[in-house]
mmCIF file of C-alpha atoms and ligand atoms in Angstrom:
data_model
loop_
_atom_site.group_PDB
_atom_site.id
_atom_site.type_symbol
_atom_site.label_atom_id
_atom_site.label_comp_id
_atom_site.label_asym_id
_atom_site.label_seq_id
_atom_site.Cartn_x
_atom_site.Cartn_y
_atom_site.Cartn_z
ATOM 1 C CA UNK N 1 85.166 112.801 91.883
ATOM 2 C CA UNK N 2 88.472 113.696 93.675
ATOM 3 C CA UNK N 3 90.397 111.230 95.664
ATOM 4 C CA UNK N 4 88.715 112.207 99.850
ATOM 5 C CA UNK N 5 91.507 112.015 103.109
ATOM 6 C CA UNK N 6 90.508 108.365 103.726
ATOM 7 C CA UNK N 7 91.040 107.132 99.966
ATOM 8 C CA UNK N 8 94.206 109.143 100.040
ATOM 9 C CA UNK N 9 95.564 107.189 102.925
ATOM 10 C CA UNK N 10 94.258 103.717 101.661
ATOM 11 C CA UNK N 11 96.911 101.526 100.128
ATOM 12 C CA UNK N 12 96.037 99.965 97.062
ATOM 13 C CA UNK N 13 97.075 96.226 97.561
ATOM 14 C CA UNK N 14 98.160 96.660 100.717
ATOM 15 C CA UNK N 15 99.474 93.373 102.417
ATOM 16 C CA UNK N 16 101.650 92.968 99.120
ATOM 17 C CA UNK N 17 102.672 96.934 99.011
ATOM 18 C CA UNK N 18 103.717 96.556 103.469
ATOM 19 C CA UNK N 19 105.865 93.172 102.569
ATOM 20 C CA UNK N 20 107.945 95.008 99.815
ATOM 21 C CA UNK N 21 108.428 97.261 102.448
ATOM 22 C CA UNK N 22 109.885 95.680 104.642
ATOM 23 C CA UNK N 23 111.985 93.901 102.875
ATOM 24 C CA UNK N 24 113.427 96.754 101.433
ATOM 25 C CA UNK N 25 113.994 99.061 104.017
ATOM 26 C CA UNK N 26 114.624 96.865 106.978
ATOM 27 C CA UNK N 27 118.655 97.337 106.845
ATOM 28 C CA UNK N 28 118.555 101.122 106.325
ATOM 29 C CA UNK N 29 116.639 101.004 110.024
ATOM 30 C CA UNK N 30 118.707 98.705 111.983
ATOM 31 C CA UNK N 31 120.670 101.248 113.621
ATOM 32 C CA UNK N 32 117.356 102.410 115.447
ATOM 33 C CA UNK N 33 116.208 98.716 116.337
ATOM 34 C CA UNK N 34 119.344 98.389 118.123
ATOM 35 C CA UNK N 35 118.675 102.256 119.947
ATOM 36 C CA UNK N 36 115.315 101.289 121.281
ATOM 37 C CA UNK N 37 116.371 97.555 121.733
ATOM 38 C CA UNK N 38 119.510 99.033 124.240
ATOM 39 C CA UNK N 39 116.616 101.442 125.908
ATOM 40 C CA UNK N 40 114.866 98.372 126.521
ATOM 41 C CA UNK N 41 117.213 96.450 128.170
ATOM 42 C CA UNK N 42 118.063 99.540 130.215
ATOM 43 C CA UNK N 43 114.427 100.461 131.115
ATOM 44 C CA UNK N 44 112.123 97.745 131.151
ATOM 45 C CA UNK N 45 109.863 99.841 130.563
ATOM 46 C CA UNK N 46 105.936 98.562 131.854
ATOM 47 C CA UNK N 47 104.446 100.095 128.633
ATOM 48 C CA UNK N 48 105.609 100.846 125.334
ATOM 49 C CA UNK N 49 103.912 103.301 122.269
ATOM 50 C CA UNK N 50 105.260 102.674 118.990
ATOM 51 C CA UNK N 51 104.346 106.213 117.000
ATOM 52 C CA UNK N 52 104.326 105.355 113.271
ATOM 53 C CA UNK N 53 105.283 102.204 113.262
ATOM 54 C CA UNK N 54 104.523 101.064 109.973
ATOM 55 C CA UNK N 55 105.451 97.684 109.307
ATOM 56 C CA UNK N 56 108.009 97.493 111.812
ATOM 57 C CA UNK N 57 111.320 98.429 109.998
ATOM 58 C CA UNK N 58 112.584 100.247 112.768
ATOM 59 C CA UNK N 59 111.186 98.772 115.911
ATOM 60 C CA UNK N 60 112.789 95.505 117.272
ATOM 61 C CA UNK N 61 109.500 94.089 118.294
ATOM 62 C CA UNK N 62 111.066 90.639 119.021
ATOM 63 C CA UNK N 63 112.801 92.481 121.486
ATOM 64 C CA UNK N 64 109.206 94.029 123.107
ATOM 65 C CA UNK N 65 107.464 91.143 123.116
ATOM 66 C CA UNK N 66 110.259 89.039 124.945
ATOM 67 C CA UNK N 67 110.377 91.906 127.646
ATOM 68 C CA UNK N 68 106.409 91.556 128.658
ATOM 69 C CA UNK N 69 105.939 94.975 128.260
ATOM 70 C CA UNK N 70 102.297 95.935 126.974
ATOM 71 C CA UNK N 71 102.608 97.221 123.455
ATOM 72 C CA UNK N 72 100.894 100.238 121.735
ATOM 73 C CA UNK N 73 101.666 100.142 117.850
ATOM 74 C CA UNK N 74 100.142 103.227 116.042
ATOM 75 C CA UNK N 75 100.068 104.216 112.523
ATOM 76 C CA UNK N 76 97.901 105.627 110.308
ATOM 77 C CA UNK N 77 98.100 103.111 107.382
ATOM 78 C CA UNK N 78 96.009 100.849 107.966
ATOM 79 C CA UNK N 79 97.335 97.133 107.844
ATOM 80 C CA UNK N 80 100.611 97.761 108.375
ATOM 81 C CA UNK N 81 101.919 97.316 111.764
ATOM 82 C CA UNK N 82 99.270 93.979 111.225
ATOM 83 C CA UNK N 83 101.710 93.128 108.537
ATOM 84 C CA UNK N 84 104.942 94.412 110.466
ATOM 85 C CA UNK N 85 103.873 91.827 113.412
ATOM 86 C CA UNK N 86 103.419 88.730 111.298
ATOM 87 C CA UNK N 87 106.796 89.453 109.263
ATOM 88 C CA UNK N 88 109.039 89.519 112.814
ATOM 89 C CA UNK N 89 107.100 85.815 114.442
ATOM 90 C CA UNK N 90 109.165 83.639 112.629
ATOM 91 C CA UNK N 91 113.185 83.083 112.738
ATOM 92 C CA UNK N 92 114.819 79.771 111.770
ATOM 93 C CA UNK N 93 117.580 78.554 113.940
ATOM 94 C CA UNK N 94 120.912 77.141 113.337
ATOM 95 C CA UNK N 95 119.300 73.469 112.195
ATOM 96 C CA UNK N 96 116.779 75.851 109.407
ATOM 97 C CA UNK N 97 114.062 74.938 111.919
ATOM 98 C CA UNK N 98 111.674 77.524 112.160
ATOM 99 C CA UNK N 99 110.771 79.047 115.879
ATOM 100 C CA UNK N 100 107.335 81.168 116.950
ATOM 101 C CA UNK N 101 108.225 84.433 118.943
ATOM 102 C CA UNK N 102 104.830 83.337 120.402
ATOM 103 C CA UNK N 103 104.678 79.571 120.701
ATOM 104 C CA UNK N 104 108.188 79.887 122.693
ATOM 105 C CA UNK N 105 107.389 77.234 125.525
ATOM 106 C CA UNK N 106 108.533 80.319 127.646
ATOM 107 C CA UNK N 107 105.740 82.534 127.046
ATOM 108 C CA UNK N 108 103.529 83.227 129.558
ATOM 109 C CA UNK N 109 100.029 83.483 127.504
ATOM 110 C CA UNK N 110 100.815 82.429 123.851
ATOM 111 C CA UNK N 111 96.653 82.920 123.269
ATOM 112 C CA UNK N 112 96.595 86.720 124.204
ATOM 113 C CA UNK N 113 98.714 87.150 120.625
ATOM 114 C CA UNK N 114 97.727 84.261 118.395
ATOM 115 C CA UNK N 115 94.013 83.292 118.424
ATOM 116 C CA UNK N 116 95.051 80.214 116.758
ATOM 117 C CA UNK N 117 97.601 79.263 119.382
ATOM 118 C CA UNK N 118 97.456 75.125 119.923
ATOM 119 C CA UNK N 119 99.934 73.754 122.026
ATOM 120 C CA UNK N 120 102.492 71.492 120.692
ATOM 121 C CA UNK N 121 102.653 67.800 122.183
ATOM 122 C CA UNK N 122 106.408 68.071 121.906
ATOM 123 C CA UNK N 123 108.013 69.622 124.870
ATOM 124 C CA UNK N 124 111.014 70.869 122.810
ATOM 125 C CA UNK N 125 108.827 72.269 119.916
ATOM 126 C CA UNK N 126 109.430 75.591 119.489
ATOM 127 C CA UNK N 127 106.144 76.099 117.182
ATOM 128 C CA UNK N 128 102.645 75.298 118.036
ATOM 129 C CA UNK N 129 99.994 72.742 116.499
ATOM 130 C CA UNK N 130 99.053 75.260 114.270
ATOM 131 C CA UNK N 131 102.024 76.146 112.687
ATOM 132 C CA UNK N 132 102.085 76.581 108.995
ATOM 133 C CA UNK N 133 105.183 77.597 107.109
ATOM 134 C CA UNK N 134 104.876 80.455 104.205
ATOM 135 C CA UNK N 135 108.817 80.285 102.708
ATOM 136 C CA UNK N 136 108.574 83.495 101.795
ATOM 137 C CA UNK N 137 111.291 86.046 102.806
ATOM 138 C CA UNK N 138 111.069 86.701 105.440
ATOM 139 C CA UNK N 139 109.074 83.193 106.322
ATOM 140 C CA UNK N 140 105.794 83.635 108.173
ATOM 141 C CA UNK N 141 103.064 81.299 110.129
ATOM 142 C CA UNK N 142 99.769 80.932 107.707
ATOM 143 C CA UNK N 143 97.791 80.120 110.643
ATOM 144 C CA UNK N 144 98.731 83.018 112.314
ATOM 145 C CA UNK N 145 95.714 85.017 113.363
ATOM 146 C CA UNK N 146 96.382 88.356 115.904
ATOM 147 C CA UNK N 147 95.026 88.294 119.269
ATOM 148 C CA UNK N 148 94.299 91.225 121.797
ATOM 149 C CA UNK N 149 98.027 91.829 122.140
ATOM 150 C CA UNK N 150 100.050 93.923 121.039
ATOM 151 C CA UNK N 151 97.214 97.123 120.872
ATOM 152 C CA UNK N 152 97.004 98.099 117.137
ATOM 153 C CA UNK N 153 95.868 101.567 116.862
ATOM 154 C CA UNK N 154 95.423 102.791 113.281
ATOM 155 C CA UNK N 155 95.407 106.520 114.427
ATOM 156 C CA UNK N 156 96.990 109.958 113.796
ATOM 157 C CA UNK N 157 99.878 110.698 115.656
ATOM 158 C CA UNK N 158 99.253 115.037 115.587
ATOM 159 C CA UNK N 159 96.022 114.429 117.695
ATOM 160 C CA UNK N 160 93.449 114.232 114.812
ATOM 161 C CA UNK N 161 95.556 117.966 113.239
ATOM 162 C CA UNK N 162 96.539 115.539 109.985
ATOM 163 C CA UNK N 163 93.485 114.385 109.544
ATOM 164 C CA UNK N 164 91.165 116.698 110.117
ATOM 165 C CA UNK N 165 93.410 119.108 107.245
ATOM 166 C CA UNK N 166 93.144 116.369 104.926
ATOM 167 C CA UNK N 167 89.296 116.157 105.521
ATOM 168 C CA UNK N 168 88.069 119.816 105.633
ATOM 169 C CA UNK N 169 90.856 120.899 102.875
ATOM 170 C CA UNK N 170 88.332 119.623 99.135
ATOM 171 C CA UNK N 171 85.498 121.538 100.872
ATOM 172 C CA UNK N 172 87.595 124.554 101.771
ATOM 173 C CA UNK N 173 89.057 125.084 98.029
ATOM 174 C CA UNK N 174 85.809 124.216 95.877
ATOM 175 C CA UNK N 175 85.611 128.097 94.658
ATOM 176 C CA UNK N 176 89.695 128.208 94.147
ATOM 177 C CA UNK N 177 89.891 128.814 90.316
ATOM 178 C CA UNK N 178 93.421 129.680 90.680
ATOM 179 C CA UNK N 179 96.946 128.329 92.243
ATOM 180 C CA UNK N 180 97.349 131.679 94.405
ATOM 181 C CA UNK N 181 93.756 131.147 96.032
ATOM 182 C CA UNK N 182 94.405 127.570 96.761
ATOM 183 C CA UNK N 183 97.511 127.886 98.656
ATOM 184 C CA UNK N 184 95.658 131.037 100.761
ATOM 185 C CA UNK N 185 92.865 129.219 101.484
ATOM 186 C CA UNK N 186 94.909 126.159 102.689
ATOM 187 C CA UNK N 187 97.221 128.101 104.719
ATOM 188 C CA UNK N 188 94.055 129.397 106.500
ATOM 189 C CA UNK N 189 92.877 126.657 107.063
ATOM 190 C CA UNK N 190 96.203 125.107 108.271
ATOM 191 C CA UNK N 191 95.852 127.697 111.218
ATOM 192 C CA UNK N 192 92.536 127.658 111.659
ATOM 193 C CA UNK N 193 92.620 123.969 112.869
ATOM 194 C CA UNK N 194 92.202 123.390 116.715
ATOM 195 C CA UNK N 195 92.256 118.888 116.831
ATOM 196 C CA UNK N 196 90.626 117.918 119.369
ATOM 197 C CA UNK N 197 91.173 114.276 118.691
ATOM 198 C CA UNK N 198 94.067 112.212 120.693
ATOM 199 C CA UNK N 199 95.485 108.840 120.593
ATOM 200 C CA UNK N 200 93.529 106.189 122.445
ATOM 201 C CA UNK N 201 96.070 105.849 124.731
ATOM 202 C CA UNK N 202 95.973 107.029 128.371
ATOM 203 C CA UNK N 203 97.455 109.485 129.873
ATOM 204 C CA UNK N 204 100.660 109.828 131.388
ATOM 205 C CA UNK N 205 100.258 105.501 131.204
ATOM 206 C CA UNK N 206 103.675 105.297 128.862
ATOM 207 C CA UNK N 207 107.109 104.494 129.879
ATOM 208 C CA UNK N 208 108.972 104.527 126.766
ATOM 209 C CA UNK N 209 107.605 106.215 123.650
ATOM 210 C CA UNK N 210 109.085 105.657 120.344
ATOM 211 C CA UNK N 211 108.952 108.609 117.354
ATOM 212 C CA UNK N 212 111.146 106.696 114.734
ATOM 213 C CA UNK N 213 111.476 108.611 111.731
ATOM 214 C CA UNK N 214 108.224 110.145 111.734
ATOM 215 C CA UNK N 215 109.057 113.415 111.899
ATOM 216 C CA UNK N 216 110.715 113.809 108.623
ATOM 217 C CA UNK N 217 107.272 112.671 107.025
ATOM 218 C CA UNK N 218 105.478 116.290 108.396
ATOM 219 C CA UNK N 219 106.867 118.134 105.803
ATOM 220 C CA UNK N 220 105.443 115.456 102.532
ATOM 221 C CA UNK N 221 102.343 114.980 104.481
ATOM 222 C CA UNK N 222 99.251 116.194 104.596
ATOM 223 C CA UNK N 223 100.836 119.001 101.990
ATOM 224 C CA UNK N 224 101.098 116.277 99.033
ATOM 225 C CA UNK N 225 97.670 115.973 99.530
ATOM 226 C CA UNK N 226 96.820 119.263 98.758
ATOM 227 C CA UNK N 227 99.451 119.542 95.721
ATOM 228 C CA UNK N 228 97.680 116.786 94.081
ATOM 229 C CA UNK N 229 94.480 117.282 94.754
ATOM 230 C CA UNK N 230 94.425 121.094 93.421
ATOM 231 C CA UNK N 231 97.186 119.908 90.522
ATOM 232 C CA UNK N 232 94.225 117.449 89.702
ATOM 233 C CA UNK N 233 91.628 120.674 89.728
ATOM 234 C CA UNK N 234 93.380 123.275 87.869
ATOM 235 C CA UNK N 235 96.701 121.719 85.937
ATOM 236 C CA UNK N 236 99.700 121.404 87.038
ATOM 237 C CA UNK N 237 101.416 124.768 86.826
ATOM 238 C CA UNK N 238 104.311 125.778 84.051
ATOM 239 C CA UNK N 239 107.775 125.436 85.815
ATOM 240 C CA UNK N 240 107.520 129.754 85.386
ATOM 241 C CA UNK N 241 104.261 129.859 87.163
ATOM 242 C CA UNK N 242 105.683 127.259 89.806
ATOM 243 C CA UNK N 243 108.980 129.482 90.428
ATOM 244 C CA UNK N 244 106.224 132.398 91.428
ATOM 245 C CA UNK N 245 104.589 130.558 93.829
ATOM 246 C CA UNK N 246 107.760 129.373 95.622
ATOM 247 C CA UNK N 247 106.825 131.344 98.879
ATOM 248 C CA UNK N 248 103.199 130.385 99.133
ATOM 249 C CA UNK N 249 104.029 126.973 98.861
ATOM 250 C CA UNK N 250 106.987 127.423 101.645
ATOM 251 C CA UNK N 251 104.331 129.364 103.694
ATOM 252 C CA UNK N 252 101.587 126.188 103.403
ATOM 253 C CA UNK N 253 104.647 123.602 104.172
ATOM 254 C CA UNK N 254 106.371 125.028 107.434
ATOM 255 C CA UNK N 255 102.818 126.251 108.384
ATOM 256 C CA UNK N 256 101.684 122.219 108.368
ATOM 257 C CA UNK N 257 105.233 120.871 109.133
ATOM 258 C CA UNK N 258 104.860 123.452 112.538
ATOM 259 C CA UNK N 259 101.592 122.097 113.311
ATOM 260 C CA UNK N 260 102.172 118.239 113.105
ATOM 261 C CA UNK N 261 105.644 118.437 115.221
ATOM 262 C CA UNK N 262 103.815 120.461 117.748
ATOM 263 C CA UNK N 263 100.755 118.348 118.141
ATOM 264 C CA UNK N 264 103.013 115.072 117.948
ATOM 265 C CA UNK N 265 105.226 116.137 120.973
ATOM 266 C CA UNK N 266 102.058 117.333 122.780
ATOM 267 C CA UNK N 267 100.167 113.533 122.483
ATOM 268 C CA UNK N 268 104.088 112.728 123.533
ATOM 269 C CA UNK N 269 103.808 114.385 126.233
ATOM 270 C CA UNK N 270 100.451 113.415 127.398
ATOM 271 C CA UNK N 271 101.322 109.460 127.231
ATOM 272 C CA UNK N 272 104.146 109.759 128.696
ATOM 273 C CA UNK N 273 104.750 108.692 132.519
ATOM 274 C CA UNK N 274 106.569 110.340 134.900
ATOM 275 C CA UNK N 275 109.943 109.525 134.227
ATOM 276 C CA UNK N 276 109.615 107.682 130.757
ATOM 277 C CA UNK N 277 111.216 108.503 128.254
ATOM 278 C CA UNK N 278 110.707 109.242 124.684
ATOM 279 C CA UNK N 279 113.242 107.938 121.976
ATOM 280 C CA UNK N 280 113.511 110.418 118.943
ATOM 281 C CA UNK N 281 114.670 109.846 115.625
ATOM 282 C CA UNK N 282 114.740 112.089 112.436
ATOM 283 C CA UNK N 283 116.649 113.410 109.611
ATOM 284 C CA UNK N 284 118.765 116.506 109.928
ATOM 285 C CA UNK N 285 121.076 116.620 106.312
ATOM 286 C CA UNK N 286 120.517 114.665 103.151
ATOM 287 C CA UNK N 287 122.322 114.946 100.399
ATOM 288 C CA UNK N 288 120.950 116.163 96.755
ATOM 289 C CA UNK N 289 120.376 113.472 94.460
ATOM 290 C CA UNK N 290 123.094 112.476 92.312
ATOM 291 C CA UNK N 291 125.800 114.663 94.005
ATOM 292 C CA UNK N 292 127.642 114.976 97.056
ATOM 293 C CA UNK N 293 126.425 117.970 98.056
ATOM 294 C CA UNK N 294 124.592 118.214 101.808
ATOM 295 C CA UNK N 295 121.190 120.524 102.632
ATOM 296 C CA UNK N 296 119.898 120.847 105.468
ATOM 297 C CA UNK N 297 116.493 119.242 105.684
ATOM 298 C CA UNK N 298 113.142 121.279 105.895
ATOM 299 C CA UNK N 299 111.594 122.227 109.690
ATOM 300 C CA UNK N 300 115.156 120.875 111.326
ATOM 301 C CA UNK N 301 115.269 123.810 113.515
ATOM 302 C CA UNK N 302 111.924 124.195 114.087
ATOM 303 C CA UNK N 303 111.970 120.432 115.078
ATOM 304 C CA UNK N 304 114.703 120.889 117.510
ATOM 305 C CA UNK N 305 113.287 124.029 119.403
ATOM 306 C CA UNK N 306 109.855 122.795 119.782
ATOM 307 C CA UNK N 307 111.198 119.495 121.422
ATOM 308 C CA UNK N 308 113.492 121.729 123.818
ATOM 309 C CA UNK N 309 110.517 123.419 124.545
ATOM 310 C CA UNK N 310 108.593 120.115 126.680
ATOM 311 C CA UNK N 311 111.566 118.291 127.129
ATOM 312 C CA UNK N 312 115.126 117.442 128.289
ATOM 313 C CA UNK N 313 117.383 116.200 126.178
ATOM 314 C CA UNK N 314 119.356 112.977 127.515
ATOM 315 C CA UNK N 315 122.476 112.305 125.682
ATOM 316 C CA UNK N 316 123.440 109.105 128.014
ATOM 317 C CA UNK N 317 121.234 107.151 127.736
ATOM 318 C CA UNK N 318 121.910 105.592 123.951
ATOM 319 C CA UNK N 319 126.031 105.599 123.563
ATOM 320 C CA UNK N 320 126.959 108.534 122.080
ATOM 321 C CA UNK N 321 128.913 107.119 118.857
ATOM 322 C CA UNK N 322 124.946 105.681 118.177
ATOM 323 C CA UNK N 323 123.517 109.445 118.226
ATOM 324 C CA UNK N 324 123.760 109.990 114.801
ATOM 325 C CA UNK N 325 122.964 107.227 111.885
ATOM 326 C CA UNK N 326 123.994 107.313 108.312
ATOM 327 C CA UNK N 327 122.304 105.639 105.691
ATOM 328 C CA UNK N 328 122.011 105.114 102.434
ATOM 329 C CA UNK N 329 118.423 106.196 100.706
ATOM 330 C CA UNK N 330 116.983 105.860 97.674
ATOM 331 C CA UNK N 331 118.491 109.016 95.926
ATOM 332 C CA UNK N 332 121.497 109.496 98.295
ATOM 333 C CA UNK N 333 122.723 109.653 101.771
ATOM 334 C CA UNK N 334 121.096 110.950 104.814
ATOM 335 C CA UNK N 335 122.192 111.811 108.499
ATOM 336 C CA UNK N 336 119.729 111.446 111.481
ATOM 337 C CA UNK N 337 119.738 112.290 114.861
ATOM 338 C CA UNK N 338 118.810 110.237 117.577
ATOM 339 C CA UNK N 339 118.081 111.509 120.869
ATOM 340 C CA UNK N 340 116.159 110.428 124.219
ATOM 341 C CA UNK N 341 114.139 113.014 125.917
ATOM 342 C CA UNK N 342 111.767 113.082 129.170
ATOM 343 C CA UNK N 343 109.470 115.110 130.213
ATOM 344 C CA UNK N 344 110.366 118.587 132.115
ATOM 345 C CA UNK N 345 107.577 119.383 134.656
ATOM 346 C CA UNK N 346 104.472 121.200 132.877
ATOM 347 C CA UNK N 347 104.303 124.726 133.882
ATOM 348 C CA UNK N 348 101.405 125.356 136.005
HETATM 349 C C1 LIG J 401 109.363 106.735 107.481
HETATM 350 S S1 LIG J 401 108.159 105.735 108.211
HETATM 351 C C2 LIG J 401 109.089 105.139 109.594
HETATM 352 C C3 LIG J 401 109.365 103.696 109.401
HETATM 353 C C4 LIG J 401 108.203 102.845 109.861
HETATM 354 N N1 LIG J 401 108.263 102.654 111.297
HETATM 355 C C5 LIG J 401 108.254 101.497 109.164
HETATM 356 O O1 LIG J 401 108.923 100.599 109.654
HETATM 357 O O2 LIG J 401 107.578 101.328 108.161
HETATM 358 C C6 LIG J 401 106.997 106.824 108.965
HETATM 359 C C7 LIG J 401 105.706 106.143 109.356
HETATM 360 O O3 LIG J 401 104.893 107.122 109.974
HETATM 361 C C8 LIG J 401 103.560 107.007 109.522
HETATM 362 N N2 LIG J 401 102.914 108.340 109.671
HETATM 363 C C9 LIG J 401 103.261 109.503 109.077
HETATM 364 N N3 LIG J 401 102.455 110.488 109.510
HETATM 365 C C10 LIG J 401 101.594 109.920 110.389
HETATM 366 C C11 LIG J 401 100.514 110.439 111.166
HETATM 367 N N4 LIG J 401 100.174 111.723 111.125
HETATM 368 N N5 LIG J 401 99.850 109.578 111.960
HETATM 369 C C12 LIG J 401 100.187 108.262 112.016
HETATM 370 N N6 LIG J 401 101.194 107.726 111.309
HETATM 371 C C13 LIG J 401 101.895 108.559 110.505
HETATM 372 C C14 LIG J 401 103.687 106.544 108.087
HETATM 373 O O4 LIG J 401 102.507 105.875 107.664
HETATM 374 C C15 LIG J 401 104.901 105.607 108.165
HETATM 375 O O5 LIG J 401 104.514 104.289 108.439
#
C-alpha cells in the first residue's frame, strides 16, 4: 500500500522531530523575527496570520503576544506551531529565574492561553501555581496546556491546491507503467486543479500577514510527493533515463511551483485588510553545495511577477540594509529577500 497525502504529511515522532527543529534552525531565522518584530512595533496591527509557521523559528511570537494582537498561526504539519508556542513561554531572567510569557502579572486574560493558568499568591511571581519546569533547551512549563488563543489552524496555505494534488495524484497514475506517463498525467492534473478550499480565516479581517520562507518550499512540495511515490511504483530511473526526462520533470515543477505561489498570494490577498500589510520572505540565490558558486533559485522570477501582479511593493517600511538576509544552510549559503507589500485595489 503506498504512503496517501495525509500519511505523507504526518511526522513520525513528531513533538521530538518539531524540538530538534527549533533548536537547530532558530539562529539562521533571527533576521526575520527582528523584520516582523520592527513591523510590529510600527503597526500594531489588530490581527496577525502567521502562514507556515512551523514551530516558530522565524516568528517572534513573544513579541505578538505582548502586543494583544489576535493571532492566526497556520501550517500544515500538524503539531508544530503547538510545539513552536510552548518552546517561546519560558525565558529565565538575569537571577536564572524562569518567567511565563503568559503568567506575566501584566496580562490581561492569562486563561484564554493556558487552560491550566492558577494564579500565583506572590505578587512579584512571574509564573503561575501551575508552573512546572522541563530544563530542557530551550526550558518549557509541563503544566502548560493551550487555550483558545493564539488560533491554530493546521491548514494549506494555496487554498486546498496542495492538497487536493497530493490527494487525487495515486488515483490519477494507477495505469502509469512508465516514467514518461507519470509525469504527463501529473502535469494534467497539476492544471486541471480548480481548489476551492481557503483558510479559515475571514476575509479582508488581517492587518499584518506573515509568508516567512514559505515560498521557497513550492518548488520541493507537493512534487517530492509524486517523485517518491512513482520512484516507489516503477524504480527509480538510471541516471541516463533521468537525464531524458529532465524537461518533463521541469514542466511538472514550475507547473506546481506556479500554482502554489499564485493561490498563496490570492488567500493573501483575501485576509488581508485594507491597508495591512503582508511581510514576504524567500530565497532568491543559494550557492551549490561544496563550492562558492551562486544559482539562482527555481520560480524566483515567477515569484516576483506574480506578487507585482496584486501588490505594491513597500521598501520603507523594514530598513533597507534588513532587505536582504544571508545565512548559512545546511549545504551552503543562501540570500533572501525580504519585502513588505499591500494590497493594490482589485480590479473591478
Ligand atoms: C521553511 S519553513 C519556514 C520556517 C517555519 N516558520 C518554522 O519556523 O519552522 C516553511 C513552513 O511552511 C510549511 N508549509 C509548506 N507548504 C505549506 C502549505 N502548502 N500549507 C501550509 N504550510 C506549508 C512547512 O510545513 C514549514 O513549516
Amino acid at each position: 500500500m503506498s504512503v496517501t497525502w495525509e500519511e505523507y504529511l504526518t511526522v513520525p515522532e513528531a513533538k521530538a522531530r518539531f524540538i530538534e527543529c527549533f533548536q537547530r534552525c532558530r539562529g539562521a531565522f533571527e533576521r526575520h523575527r527582528e523584520n516582523i518584530r520592527n513591523l510590529v512595533e510600527t503597526t500594531s496591527p489588530g490581527i496577525v496570520a502567521c502562514l507556515g509557521a512551523g514551530v516558530l523559528n522565524d516568528i517572534p511570537y513573544r513579541t505578538l503576544a505582548k502586543s494583544g494582537a489576535k493571532v492566526h498561526l497556520v501550517d500544515w504539519l500538524a503539531g508544530s506551531s503547538d510545539v513552536g508556542i510552548s518552546l517561546s513561554l519560558i525565558e529565565m531572567d538575569d537571577g536564572e529565574q524562569p518567567q511565563c510569557l503568559y503568567c506575566d502579572v501584566s496580562h490581561d486574560s492569562p486563561e484564554e492561553f493556558c487552560l491550566n493558568y492558577r494564579r500565583s499568591n506572590g505578587s512579584a511571581d512571574k509564573v503561575c501555581d501551575s508552573f512546572e519546569l522541563s530544563q530542557c533547551d530551550p526550558p518549557t512549563c509541563n503544566a502548560f496546556v493551550k487555550g483558545d488563543s493564539p488560533s491554530v489552524h493546521y491548514e494549506d496555505v494555496t487554498g486546498g491546491y496542495a492538497n487536493e494534488f497530493g490527494q487525487r495524484l495515486l488515483h490519477e497514475m494507477r495505469d502509469a507503467r512508465t516514467w514518461e506517463r507519470a509525469f504527463s498525467k501529473a502535469t494534467k492534473l497539476a492544471g486541471r486543479i480548480k481548489p476551492t478550499g481557503r483558510l479559515s480565516i475571514d476575509d479582508a479581517s488581517v492587518d499584518l500577514v506573515t509568508s516567512s520562507m514559505l515560498v521557497s518550499q513550492f518548488a520541493h512540495e507537493p512534487y517530492n510527493f509524486f517523485a517518491a511515490r512513482t520512484a516507489e511504483r516503477l524504480g527509480a530511473p538510471t541516471p541516463e533515463h533521468e537525464a531524458r526526462l529532465l524537461p518533463a520533470m521541469e514542466k511538472l515543477r514550475s507547473a506546481l511551483f506556479t500554482h502554489q505561489v499564485e493561490r498563496h498570494l490570492d488567500e493573501i490577498q483575501r485576509i488581508l485588510s485594507p491597508g495591512g500589510k503582508c511581510y514576504l520572505s524567500f530565497e532568491l540565490f543559494s550557492t551549490i553545495p561544496q563550492s562558492h558558486q551562486w544559482f539562482m533559485v527555481e520560480g524566483v522570477p515567477k515569484a516576483l511577477q506574480a506578487a507585482g501582479d496584486r501588490f505594491h511593493f513597500n521598501f520603507d517600511a523594514i530598513p533597507e540594509s534588513e532587505s536582504i538576509a544571508q545565512f548559512q544552510t545546511r549545504t551552503g549559503r543562501s540570500l533572501t529577500l525580504c519585502v513588505v507589500m499591500e494590497s493594490k485595489p482589485i480590479d473591478k
